[in-house]
Amino acid sequence: MSNTGMNMRGKITFYEEKNFQGRSYECMNDCSDMTSNLSRCQSCRVESGCFMVYDRSNYMGNQYFMKRGEYSDSMSMMGMRDCIKSCRQFRMKIYERENFGGQSHEMMEDCDNIMDRYRMNDCQSCNVMDGHWLMYEQAQYRGKMMYMRPGEYKSFRDMGMSNQKFMSMRRIMDSYY
């Protein structure tokens, strides 16, 4: 069983000009090349989720972390020499069993309790596609935690976390610390 969480997708709207003027492009997925949608991007609104934006195509160049809010002059706010050319979201897929088995769910937002949200009583492997995450042994971000960076983690037990359950997950963002 799989759940991609369409209702959990982030949403960002890019504008060609400063102060949300000119043509706009609404994005709810990763975008490796904005120039196919807009000639340039100089302001944006993040309505939900978190994004990394880049001043070059294919997620290259200077990058900036954007959370919910309005960015009326993205170039001066971020110190970018050029406009935004690509973006991606925080993404992680969690699995009920080792080796990417059992139920799976793709996450783009924090989850304070996988049992309540997904009806999963355990998470034993994951694939962190984008962003950095903290996984906690108890719901509500409590107990022992483990730092996860992009990569495939097919067995937490093989990482020295035997008898360890992870019941909540949180993206690492500057607003927590």
PDB file of C-alpha atoms in Angstrom, residues 35-115:
ATOM      1  CA  THR A  35      12.978  29.075 -17.725  1.00  0.00           C
ATOM      2  CA  SER A  36      10.520  26.778 -19.498  1.00  0.00           C
ATOM      3  CA  ASN A  37       7.721  28.476 -17.491  1.00  0.00           C
ATOM      4  CA  LEU A  38       8.993  32.034 -16.871  1.00  0.00           C
ATOM      5  CA  SER A  39      11.693  34.149 -18.495  1.00  0.00           C
ATOM      6  CA  ARG A  40      12.932  35.116 -15.005  1.00  0.00           C
ATOM      7  CA  CYS A  41      11.780  34.927 -11.395  1.00  0.00           C
ATOM      8  CA  GLN A  42      12.303  37.835  -9.028  1.00  0.00           C
ATOM      9  CA  SER A  43       9.659  37.281  -6.326  1.00  0.00           C
ATOM     10  CA  CYS A  44       7.670  34.385  -4.883  1.00  0.00           C
ATOM     11  CA  ARG A  45       5.131  33.282  -2.279  1.00  0.00           C
ATOM     12  CA  VAL A  46       5.452  30.008  -0.389  1.00  0.00           C
ATOM     13  CA  GLU A  47       1.907  29.029   0.559  1.00  0.00           C
ATOM     14  CA  SER A  48       2.764  25.664   2.126  1.00  0.00           C
ATOM     15  CA  GLY A  49       5.726  23.387   2.602  1.00  0.00           C
ATOM     16  CA  CYS A  50       9.400  24.283   2.400  1.00  0.00           C
ATOM     17  CA  PHE A  51      11.578  24.627  -0.667  1.00  0.00           C
ATOM     18  CA  MET A  52      15.216  24.996  -1.608  1.00  0.00           C
ATOM     19  CA  VAL A  53      15.584  27.424  -4.528  1.00  0.00           C
ATOM     20  CA  TYR A  54      18.659  27.705  -6.750  1.00  0.00           C
ATOM     21  CA  ASP A  55      19.993  30.430  -9.053  1.00  0.00           C
ATOM     22  CA  ARG A  56      20.932  27.895 -11.733  1.00  0.00           C
ATOM     23  CA  SER A  57      18.989  25.149 -13.466  1.00  0.00           C
ATOM     24  CA  ASN A  58      19.214  21.522 -12.312  1.00  0.00           C
ATOM     25  CA  TYR A  59      19.504  22.453  -8.622  1.00  0.00           C
ATOM     26  CA  MET A  60      22.909  24.052  -9.055  1.00  0.00           C
ATOM     27  CA  GLY A  61      24.502  27.296  -7.916  1.00  0.00           C
ATOM     28  CA  ASN A  62      23.638  29.372  -4.887  1.00  0.00           C
ATOM     29  CA  GLN A  63      20.774  27.982  -2.875  1.00  0.00           C
ATOM     30  CA  TYR A  64      18.360  29.421  -0.367  1.00  0.00           C
ATOM     31  CA  PHE A  65      15.921  27.768   2.039  1.00  0.00           C
ATOM     32  CA  MET A  66      12.364  29.116   1.817  1.00  0.00           C
ATOM     33  CA  LYS A  67       9.553  28.427   4.242  1.00  0.00           C
ATOM     34  CA  ARG A  68       5.978  29.752   4.253  1.00  0.00           C
ATOM     35  CA  GLY A  69       5.968  33.474   3.547  1.00  0.00           C
ATOM     36  CA  GLU A  70       6.279  36.213   0.955  1.00  0.00           C
ATOM     37  CA  TYR A  71       9.537  37.110  -0.765  1.00  0.00           C
ATOM     38  CA  SER A  72       8.905  40.346  -2.681  1.00  0.00           C
ATOM     39  CA  ASP A  73      12.489  40.750  -3.932  1.00  0.00           C
ATOM     40  CA  SER A  74      14.084  37.327  -3.868  1.00  0.00           C
ATOM     41  CA  MET A  75      17.336  38.446  -5.496  1.00  0.00           C
ATOM     42  CA  SER A  76      18.276  41.038  -2.856  1.00  0.00           C
ATOM     43  CA  MET A  77      16.846  38.998   0.057  1.00  0.00           C
ATOM     44  CA  MET A  78      18.933  35.963  -0.855  1.00  0.00           C
ATOM     45  CA  GLY A  79      22.009  37.709  -2.196  1.00  0.00           C
ATOM     46  CA  MET A  80      21.642  35.892  -5.508  1.00  0.00           C
ATOM     47  CA  ARG A  81      23.375  37.365  -8.534  1.00  0.00           C
ATOM     48  CA  ASP A  82      20.747  35.919 -10.832  1.00  0.00           C
ATOM     49  CA  CYS A  83      17.064  35.015 -10.487  1.00  0.00           C
ATOM     50  CA  ILE A  84      15.618  31.710  -9.258  1.00  0.00           C
ATOM     51  CA  LYS A  85      16.032  28.990 -11.896  1.00  0.00           C
ATOM     52  CA  SER A  86      15.108  25.751 -10.075  1.00  0.00           C
ATOM     53  CA  CYS A  87      13.484  24.524  -6.844  1.00  0.00           C
ATOM     54  CA  ARG A  88      12.861  21.354  -4.853  1.00  0.00           C
ATOM     55  CA  GLN A  89      10.994  20.299  -1.729  1.00  0.00           C
ATOM     56  CA  PHE A  90      11.891  18.329   1.373  1.00  0.00           C
ATOM     57  CA  ARG A  91      10.957  14.704   0.639  1.00  0.00           C
ATOM     58  CA  MET A  92      11.329  11.411   2.439  1.00  0.00           C
ATOM     59  CA  LYS A  93       9.657   8.052   1.887  1.00  0.00           C
ATOM     60  CA  ILE A  94       9.220   5.917   4.997  1.00  0.00           C
ATOM     61  CA  TYR A  95       8.696   2.149   5.053  1.00  0.00           C
ATOM     62  CA  GLU A  96       7.139  -0.070   7.674  1.00  0.00           C
ATOM     63  CA  ARG A  97       9.756  -2.830   7.272  1.00  0.00           C
ATOM     64  CA  GLU A  98      13.454  -3.185   6.524  1.00  0.00           C
ATOM     65  CA  ASN A  99      14.663  -3.209   2.912  1.00  0.00           C
ATOM     66  CA  PHE A 100      11.904  -0.795   1.862  1.00  0.00           C
ATOM     67  CA  GLY A 101       9.142  -3.326   2.577  1.00  0.00           C
ATOM     68  CA  GLY A 102       5.595  -3.085   3.854  1.00  0.00           C
ATOM     69  CA  GLN A 103       3.484   0.044   3.828  1.00  0.00           C
ATOM     70  CA  SER A 104       5.171   3.147   2.455  1.00  0.00           C
ATOM     71  CA  HIS A 105       4.329   6.830   2.595  1.00  0.00           C
ATOM     72  CA  GLU A 106       5.991   9.828   1.009  1.00  0.00           C
ATOM     73  CA  MET A 107       6.403  12.783   3.345  1.00  0.00           C
ATOM     74  CA  MET A 108       7.061  16.447   2.642  1.00  0.00           C
ATOM     75  CA  GLU A 109       5.955  17.840   5.983  1.00  0.00           C
ATOM     76  CA  ASP A 110       6.675  17.049   9.615  1.00  0.00           C
ATOM     77  CA  CYS A 111       4.749  14.135  11.096  1.00  0.00           C
ATOM     78  CA  ASP A 112       4.172  14.116  14.861  1.00  0.00           C
ATOM     79  CA  ASN A 113       2.747  10.579  14.919  1.00  0.00           C
ATOM     80  CA  ILE A 114       2.990   8.004  12.100  1.00  0.00           C
ATOM     81  CA  MET A 115       0.431   5.756  13.813  1.00  0.00           C
TER      82      MET A 115
END
